[in-house]
PDB file of N, CA, C and O in Angstrom:
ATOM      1  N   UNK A   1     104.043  92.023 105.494  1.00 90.00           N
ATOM      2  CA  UNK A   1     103.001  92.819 106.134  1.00 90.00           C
ATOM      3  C   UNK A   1     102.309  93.683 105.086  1.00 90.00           C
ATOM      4  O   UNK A   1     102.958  94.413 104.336  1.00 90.00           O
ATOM      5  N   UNK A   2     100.793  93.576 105.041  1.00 95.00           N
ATOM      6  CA  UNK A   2     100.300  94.401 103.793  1.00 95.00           C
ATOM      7  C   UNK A   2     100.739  96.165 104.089  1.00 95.00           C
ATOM      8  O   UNK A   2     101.054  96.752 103.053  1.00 95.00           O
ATOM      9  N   UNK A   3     100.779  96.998 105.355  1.00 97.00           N
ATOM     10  CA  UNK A   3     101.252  98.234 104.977  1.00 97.00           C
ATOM     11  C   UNK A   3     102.241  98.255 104.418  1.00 97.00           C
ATOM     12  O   UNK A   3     102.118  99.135 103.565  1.00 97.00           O
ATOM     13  N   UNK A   4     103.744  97.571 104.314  1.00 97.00           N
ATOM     14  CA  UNK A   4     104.762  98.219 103.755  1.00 97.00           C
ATOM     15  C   UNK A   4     104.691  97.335 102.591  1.00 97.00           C
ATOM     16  O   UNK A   4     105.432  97.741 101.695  1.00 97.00           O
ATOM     17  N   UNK A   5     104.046  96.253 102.291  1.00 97.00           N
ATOM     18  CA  UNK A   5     103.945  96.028 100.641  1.00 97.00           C
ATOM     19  C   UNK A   5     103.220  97.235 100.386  1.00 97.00           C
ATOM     20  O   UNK A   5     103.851  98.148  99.854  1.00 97.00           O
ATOM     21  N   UNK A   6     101.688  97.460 100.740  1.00 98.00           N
ATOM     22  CA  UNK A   6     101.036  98.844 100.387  1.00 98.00           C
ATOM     23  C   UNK A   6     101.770  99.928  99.837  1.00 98.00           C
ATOM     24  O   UNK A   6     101.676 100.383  98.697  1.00 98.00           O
ATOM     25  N   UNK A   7     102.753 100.416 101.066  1.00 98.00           N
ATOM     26  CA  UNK A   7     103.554 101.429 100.784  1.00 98.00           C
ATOM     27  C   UNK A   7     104.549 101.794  99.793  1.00 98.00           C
ATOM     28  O   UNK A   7     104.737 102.847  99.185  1.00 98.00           O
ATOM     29  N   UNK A   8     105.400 100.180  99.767  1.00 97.00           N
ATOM     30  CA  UNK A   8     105.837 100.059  98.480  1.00 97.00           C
ATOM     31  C   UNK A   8     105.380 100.025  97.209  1.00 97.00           C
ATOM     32  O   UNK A   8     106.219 100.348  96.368  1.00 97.00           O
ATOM     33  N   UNK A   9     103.916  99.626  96.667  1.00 97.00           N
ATOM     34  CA  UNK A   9     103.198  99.854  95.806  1.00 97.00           C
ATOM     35  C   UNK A   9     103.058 101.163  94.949  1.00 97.00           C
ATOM     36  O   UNK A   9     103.151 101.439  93.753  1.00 97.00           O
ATOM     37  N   UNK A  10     102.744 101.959  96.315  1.00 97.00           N
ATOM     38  CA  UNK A  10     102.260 103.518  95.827  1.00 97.00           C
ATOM     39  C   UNK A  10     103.946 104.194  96.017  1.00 97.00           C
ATOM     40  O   UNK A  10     104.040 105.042  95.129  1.00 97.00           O
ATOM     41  N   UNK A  11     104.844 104.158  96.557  1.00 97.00           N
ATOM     42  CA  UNK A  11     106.116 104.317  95.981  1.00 97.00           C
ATOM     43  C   UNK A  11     106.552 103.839  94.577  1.00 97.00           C
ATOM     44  O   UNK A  11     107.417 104.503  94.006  1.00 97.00           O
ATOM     45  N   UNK A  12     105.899 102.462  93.808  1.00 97.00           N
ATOM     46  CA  UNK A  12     106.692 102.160  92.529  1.00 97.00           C
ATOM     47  C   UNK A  12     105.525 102.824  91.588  1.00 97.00           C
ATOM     48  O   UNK A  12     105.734 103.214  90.439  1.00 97.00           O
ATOM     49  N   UNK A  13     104.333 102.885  92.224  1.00 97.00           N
ATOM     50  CA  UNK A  13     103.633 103.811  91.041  1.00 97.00           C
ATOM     51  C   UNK A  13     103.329 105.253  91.051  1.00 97.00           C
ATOM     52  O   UNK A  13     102.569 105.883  90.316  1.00 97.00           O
ATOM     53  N   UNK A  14     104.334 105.797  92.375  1.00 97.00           N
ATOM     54  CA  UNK A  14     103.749 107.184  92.626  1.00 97.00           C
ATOM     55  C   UNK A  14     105.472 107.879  92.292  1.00 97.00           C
ATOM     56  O   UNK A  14     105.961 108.830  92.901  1.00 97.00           O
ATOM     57  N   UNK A  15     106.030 107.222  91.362  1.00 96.00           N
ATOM     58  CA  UNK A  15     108.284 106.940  91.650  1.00 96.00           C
ATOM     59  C   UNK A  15     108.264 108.617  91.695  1.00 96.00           C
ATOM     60  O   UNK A  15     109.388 109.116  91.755  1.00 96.00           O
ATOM     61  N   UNK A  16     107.271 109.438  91.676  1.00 96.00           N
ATOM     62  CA  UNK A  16     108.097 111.273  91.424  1.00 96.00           C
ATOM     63  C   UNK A  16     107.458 111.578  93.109  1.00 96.00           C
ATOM     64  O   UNK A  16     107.965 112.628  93.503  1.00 96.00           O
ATOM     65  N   UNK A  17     107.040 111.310  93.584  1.00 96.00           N
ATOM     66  CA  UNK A  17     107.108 111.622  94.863  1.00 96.00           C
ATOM     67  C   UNK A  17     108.115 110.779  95.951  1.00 96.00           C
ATOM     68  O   UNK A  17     108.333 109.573  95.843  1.00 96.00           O
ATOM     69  N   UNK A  18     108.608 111.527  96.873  1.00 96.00           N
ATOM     70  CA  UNK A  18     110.087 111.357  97.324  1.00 96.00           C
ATOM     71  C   UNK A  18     109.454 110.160  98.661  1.00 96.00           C
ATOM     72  O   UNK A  18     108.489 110.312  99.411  1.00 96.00           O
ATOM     73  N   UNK A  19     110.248 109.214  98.582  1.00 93.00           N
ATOM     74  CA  UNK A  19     110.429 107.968  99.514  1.00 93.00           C
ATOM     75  C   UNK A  19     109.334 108.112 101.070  1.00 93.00           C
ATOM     76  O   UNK A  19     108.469 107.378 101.548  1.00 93.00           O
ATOM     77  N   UNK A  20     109.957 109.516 101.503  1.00 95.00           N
ATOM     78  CA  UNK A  20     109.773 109.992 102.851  1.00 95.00           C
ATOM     79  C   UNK A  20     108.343 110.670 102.791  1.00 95.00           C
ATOM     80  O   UNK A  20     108.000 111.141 103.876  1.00 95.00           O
ATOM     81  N   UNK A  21     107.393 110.828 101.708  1.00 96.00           N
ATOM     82  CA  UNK A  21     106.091 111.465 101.947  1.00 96.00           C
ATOM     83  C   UNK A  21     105.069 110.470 101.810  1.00 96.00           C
ATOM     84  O   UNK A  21     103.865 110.654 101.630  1.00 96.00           O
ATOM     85  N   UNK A  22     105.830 109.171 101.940  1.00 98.00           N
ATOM     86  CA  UNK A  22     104.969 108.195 101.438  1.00 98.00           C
ATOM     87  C   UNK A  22     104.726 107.416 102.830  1.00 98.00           C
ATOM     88  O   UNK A  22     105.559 106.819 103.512  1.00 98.00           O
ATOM     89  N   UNK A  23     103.452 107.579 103.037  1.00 98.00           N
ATOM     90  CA  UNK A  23     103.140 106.840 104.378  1.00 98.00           C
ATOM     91  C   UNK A  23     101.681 107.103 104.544  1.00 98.00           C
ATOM     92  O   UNK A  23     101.021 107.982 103.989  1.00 98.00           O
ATOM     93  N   UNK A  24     101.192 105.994 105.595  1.00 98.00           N
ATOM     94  CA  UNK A  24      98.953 106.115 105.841  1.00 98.00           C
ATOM     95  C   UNK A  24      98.559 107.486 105.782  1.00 98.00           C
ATOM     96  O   UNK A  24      97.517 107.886 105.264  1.00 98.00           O
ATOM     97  N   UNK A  25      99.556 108.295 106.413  1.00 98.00           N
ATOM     98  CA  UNK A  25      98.412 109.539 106.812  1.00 98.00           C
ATOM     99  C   UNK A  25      98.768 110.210 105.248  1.00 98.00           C
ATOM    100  O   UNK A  25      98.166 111.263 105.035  1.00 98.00           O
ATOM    101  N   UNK A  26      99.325 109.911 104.559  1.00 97.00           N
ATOM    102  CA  UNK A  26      99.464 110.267 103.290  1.00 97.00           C
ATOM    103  C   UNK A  26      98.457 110.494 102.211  1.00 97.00           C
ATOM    104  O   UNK A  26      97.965 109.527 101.630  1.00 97.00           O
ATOM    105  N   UNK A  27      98.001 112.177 101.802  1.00 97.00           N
ATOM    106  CA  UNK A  27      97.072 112.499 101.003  1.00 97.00           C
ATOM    107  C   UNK A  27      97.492 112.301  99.558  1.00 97.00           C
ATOM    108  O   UNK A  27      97.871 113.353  99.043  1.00 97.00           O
ATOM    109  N   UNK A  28      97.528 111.258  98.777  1.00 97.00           N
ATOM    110  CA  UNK A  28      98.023 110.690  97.942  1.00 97.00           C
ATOM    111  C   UNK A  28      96.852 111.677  96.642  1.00 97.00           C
ATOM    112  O   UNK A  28      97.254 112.337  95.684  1.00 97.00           O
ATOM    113  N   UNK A  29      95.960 111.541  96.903  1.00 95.00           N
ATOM    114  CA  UNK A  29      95.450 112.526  95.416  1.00 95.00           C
ATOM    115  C   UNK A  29      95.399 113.747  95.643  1.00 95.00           C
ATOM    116  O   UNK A  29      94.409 114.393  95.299  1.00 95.00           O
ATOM    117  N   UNK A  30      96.445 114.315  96.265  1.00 96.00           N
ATOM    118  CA  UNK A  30      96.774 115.783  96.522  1.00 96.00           C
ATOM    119  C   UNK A  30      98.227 115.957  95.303  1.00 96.00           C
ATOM    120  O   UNK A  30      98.399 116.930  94.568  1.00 96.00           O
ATOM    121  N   UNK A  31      99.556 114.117  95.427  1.00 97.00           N
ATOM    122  CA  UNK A  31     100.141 114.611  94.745  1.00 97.00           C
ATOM    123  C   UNK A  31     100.117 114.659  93.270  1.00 97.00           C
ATOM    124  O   UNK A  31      99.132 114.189  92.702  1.00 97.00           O
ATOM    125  N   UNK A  32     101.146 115.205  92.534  1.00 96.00           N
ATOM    126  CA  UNK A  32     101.024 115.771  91.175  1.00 96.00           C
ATOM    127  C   UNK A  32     100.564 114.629  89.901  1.00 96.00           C
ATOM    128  O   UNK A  32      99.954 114.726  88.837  1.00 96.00           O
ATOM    129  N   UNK A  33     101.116 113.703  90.536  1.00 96.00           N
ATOM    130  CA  UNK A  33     100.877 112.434  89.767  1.00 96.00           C
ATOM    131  C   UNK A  33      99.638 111.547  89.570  1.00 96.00           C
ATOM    132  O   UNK A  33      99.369 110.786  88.641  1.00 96.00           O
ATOM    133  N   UNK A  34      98.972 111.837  90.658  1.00 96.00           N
ATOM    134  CA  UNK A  34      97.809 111.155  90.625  1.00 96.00           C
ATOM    135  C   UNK A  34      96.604 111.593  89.431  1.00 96.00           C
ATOM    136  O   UNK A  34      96.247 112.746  89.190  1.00 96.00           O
ATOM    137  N   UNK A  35      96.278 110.790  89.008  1.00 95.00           N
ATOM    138  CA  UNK A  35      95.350 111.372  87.391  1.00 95.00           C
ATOM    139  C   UNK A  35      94.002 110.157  87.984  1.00 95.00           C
ATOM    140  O   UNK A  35      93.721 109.687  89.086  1.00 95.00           O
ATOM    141  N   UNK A  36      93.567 110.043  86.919  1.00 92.00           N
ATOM    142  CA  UNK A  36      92.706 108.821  86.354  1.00 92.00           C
ATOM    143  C   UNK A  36      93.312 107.769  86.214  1.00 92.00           C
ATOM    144  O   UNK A  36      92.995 106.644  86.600  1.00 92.00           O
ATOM    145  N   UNK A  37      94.362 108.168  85.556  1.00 94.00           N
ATOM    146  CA  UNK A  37      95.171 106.799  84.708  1.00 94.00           C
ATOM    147  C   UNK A  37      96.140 106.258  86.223  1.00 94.00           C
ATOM    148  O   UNK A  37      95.878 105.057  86.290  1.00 94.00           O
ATOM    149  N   UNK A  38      96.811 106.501  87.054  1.00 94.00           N
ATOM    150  CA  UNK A  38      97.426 106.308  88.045  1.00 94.00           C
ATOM    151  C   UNK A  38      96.546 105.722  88.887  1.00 94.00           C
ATOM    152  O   UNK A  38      96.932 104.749  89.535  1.00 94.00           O
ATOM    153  N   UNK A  39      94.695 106.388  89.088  1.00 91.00           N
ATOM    154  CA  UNK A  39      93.950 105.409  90.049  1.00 91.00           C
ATOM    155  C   UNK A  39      93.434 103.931  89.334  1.00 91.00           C
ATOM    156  O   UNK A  39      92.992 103.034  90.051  1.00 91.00           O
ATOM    157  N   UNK A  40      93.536 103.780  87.875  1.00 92.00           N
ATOM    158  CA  UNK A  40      93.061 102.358  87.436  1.00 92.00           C
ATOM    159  C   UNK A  40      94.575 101.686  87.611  1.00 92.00           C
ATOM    160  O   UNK A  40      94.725 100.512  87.948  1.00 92.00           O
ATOM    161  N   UNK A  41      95.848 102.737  87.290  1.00 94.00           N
ATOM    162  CA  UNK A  41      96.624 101.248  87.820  1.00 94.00           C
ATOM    163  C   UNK A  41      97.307 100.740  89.155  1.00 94.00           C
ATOM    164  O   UNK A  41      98.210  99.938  89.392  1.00 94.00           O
ATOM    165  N   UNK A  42      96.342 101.697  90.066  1.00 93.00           N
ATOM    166  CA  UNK A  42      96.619 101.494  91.357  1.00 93.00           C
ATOM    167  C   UNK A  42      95.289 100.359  91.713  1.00 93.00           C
ATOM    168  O   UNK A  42      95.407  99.692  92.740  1.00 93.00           O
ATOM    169  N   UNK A  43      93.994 100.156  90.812  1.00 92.00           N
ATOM    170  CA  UNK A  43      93.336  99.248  90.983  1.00 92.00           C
ATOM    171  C   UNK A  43      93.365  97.972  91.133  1.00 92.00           C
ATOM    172  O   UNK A  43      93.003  97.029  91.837  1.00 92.00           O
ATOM    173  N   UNK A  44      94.278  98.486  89.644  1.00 94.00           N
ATOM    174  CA  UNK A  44      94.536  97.045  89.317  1.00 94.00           C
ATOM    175  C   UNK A  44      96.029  95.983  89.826  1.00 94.00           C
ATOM    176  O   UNK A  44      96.257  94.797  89.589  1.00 94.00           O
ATOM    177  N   UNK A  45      96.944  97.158  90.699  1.00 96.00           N
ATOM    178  CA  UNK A  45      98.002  96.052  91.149  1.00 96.00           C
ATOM    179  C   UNK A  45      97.529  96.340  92.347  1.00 96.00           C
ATOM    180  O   UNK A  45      98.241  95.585  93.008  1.00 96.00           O
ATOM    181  N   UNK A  46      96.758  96.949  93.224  1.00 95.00           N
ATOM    182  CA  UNK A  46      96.021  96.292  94.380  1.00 95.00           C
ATOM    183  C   UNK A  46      95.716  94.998  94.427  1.00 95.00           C
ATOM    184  O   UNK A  46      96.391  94.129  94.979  1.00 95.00           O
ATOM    185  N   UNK A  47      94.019  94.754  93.466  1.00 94.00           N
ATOM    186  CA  UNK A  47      93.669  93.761  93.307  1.00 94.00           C
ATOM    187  C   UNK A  47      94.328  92.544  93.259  1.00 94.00           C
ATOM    188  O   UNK A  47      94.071  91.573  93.969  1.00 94.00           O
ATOM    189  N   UNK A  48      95.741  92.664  91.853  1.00 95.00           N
ATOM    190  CA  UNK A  48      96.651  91.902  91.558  1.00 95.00           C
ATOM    191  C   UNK A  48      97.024  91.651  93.086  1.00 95.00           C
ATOM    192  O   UNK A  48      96.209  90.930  93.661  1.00 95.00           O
ATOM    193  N   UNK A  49      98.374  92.218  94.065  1.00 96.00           N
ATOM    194  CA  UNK A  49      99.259  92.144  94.951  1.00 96.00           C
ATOM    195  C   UNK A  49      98.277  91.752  95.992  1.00 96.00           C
ATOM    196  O   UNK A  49      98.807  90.932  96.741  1.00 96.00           O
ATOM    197  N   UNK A  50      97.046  92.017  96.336  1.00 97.00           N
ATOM    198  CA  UNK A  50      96.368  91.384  97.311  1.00 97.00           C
ATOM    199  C   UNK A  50      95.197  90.565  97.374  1.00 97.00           C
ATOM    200  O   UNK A  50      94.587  90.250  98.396  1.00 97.00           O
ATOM    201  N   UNK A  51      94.925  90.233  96.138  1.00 95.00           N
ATOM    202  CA  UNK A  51      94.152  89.646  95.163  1.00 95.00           C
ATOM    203  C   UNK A  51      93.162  89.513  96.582  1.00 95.00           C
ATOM    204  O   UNK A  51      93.099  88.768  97.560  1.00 95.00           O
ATOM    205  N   UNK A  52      92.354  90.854  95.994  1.00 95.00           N
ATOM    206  CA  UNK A  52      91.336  91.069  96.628  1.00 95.00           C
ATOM    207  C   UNK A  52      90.319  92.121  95.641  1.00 95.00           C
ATOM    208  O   UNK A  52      90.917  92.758  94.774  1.00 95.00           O
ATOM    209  N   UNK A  53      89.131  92.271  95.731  1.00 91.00           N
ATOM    210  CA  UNK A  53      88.054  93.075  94.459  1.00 91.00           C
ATOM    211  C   UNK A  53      87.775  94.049  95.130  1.00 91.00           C
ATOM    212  O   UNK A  53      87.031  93.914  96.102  1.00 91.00           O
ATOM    213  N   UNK A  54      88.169  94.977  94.869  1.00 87.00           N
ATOM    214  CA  UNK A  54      88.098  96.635  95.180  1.00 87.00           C
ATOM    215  C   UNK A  54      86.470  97.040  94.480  1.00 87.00           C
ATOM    216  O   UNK A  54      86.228  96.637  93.342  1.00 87.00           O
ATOM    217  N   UNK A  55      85.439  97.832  95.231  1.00 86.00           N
ATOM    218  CA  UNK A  55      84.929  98.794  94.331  1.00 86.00           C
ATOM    219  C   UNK A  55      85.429  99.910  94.047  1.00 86.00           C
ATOM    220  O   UNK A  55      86.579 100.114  94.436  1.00 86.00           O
ATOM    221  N   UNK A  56      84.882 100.728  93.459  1.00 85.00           N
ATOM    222  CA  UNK A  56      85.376 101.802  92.771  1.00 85.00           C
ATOM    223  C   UNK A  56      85.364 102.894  93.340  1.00 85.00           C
ATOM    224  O   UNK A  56      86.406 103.522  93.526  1.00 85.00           O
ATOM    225  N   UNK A  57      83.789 103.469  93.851  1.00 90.00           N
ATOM    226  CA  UNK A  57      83.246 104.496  94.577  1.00 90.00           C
ATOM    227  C   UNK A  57      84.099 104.380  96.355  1.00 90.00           C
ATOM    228  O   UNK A  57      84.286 105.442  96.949  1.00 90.00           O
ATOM    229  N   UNK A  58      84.518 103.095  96.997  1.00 92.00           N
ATOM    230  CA  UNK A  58      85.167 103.482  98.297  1.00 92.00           C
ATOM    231  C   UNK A  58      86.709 103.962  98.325  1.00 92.00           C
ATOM    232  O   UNK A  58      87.387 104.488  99.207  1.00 92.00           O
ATOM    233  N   UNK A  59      87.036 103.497  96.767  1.00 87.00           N
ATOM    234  CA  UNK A  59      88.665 103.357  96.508  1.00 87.00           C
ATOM    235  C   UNK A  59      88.396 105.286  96.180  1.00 87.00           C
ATOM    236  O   UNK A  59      89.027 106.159  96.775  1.00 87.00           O
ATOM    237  N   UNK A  60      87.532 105.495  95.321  1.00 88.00           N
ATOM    238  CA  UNK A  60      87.392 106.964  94.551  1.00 88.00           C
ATOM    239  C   UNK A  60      87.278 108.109  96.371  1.00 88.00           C
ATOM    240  O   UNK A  60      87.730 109.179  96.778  1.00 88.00           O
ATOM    241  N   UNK A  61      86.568 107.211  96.795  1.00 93.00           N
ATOM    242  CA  UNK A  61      86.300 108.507  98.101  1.00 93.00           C
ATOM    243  C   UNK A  61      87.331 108.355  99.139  1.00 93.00           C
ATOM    244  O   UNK A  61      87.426 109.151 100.072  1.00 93.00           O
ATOM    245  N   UNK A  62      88.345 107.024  98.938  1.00 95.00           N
ATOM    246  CA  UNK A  62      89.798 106.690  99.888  1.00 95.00           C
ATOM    247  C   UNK A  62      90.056 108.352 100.221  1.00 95.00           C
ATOM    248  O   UNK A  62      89.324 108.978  99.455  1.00 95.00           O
ATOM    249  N   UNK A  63      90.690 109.113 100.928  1.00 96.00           N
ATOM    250  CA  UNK A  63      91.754 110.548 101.190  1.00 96.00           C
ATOM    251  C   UNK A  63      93.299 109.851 101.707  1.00 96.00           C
ATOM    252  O   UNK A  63      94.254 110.600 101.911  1.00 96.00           O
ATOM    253  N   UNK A  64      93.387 108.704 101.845  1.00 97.00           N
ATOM    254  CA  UNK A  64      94.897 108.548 102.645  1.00 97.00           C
ATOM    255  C   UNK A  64      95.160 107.011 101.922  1.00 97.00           C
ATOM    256  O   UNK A  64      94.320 106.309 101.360  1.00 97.00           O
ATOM    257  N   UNK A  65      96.608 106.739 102.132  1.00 97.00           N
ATOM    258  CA  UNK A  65      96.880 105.648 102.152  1.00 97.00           C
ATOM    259  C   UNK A  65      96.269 104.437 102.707  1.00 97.00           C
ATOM    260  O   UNK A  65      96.133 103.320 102.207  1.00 97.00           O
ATOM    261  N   UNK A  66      95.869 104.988 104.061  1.00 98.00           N
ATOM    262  CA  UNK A  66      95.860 104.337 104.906  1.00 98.00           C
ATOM    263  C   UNK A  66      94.329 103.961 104.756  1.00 98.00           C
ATOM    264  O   UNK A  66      94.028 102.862 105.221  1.00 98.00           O
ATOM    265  N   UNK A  67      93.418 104.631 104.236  1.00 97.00           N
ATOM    266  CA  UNK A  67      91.942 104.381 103.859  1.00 97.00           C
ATOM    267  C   UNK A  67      91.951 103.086 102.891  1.00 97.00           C
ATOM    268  O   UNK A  67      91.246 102.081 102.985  1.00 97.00           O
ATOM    269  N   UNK A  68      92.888 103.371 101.989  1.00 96.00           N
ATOM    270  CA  UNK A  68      92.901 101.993 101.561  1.00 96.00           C
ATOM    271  C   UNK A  68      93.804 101.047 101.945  1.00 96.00           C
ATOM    272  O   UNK A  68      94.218 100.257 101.096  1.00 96.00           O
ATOM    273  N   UNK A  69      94.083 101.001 102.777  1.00 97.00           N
ATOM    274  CA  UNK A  69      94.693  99.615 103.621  1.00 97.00           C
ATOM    275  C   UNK A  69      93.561  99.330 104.426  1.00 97.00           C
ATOM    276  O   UNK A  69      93.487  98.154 104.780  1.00 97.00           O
ATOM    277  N   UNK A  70      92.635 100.109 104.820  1.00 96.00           N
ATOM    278  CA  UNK A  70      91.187  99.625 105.625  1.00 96.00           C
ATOM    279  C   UNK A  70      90.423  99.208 104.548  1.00 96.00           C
ATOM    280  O   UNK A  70      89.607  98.409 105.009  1.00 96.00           O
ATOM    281  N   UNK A  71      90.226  99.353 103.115  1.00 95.00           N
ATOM    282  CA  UNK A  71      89.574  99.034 102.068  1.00 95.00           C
ATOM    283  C   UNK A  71      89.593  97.808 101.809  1.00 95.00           C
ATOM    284  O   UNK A  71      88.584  97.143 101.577  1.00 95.00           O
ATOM    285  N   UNK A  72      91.323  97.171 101.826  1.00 96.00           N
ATOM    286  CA  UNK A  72      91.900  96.196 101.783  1.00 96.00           C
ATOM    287  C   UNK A  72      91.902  94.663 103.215  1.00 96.00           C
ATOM    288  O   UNK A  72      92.306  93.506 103.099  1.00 96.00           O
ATOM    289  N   UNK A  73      91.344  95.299 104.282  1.00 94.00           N
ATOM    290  CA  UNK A  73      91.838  94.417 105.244  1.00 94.00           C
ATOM    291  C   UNK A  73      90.439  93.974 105.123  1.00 94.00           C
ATOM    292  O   UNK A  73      90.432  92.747 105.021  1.00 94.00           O
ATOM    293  N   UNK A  74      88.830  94.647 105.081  1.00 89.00           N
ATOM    294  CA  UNK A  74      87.541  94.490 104.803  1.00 89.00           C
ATOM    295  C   UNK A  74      87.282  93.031 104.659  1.00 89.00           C
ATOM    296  O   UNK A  74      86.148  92.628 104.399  1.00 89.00           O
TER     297      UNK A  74
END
């Protein structure tokens, strides 16, 4: 199911935020980890894991997990 691959994704690239804060309604560039460098390689194993072509500007204005699982189902 793409949410809990999703979820698992941003769990193996988000590993300092704890298991249990990780979910859709989840404001993911609120936590500490999220940079620049964390959103190109969240681009790029999106793309990879759902081999699908992301733009930039809907992924950049995403607020939740779950925005980009609607990014993704498109």
């Amino acid at each position: 199911m793409k949410e809990e691959k999703l979820l698992h994704l941003f769990g193996e690239i988000f590993n300092e935020v704890p298991e249990n804060e990780i979910a859709l309604d989840s404001e993911f560039k609120e936590w500490n980890q999220y940079n620049s460098l964390t959103l190109m390689i969240l681009i790029d194993r999106i793309s990879t894991e759902f081999d699908v072509k992301l733009k930039i500007l809907p992924l950049v204005k995403a607020e939740t997990i779950g925005d980009i699982l609607e990014l993704i189902n498109k």
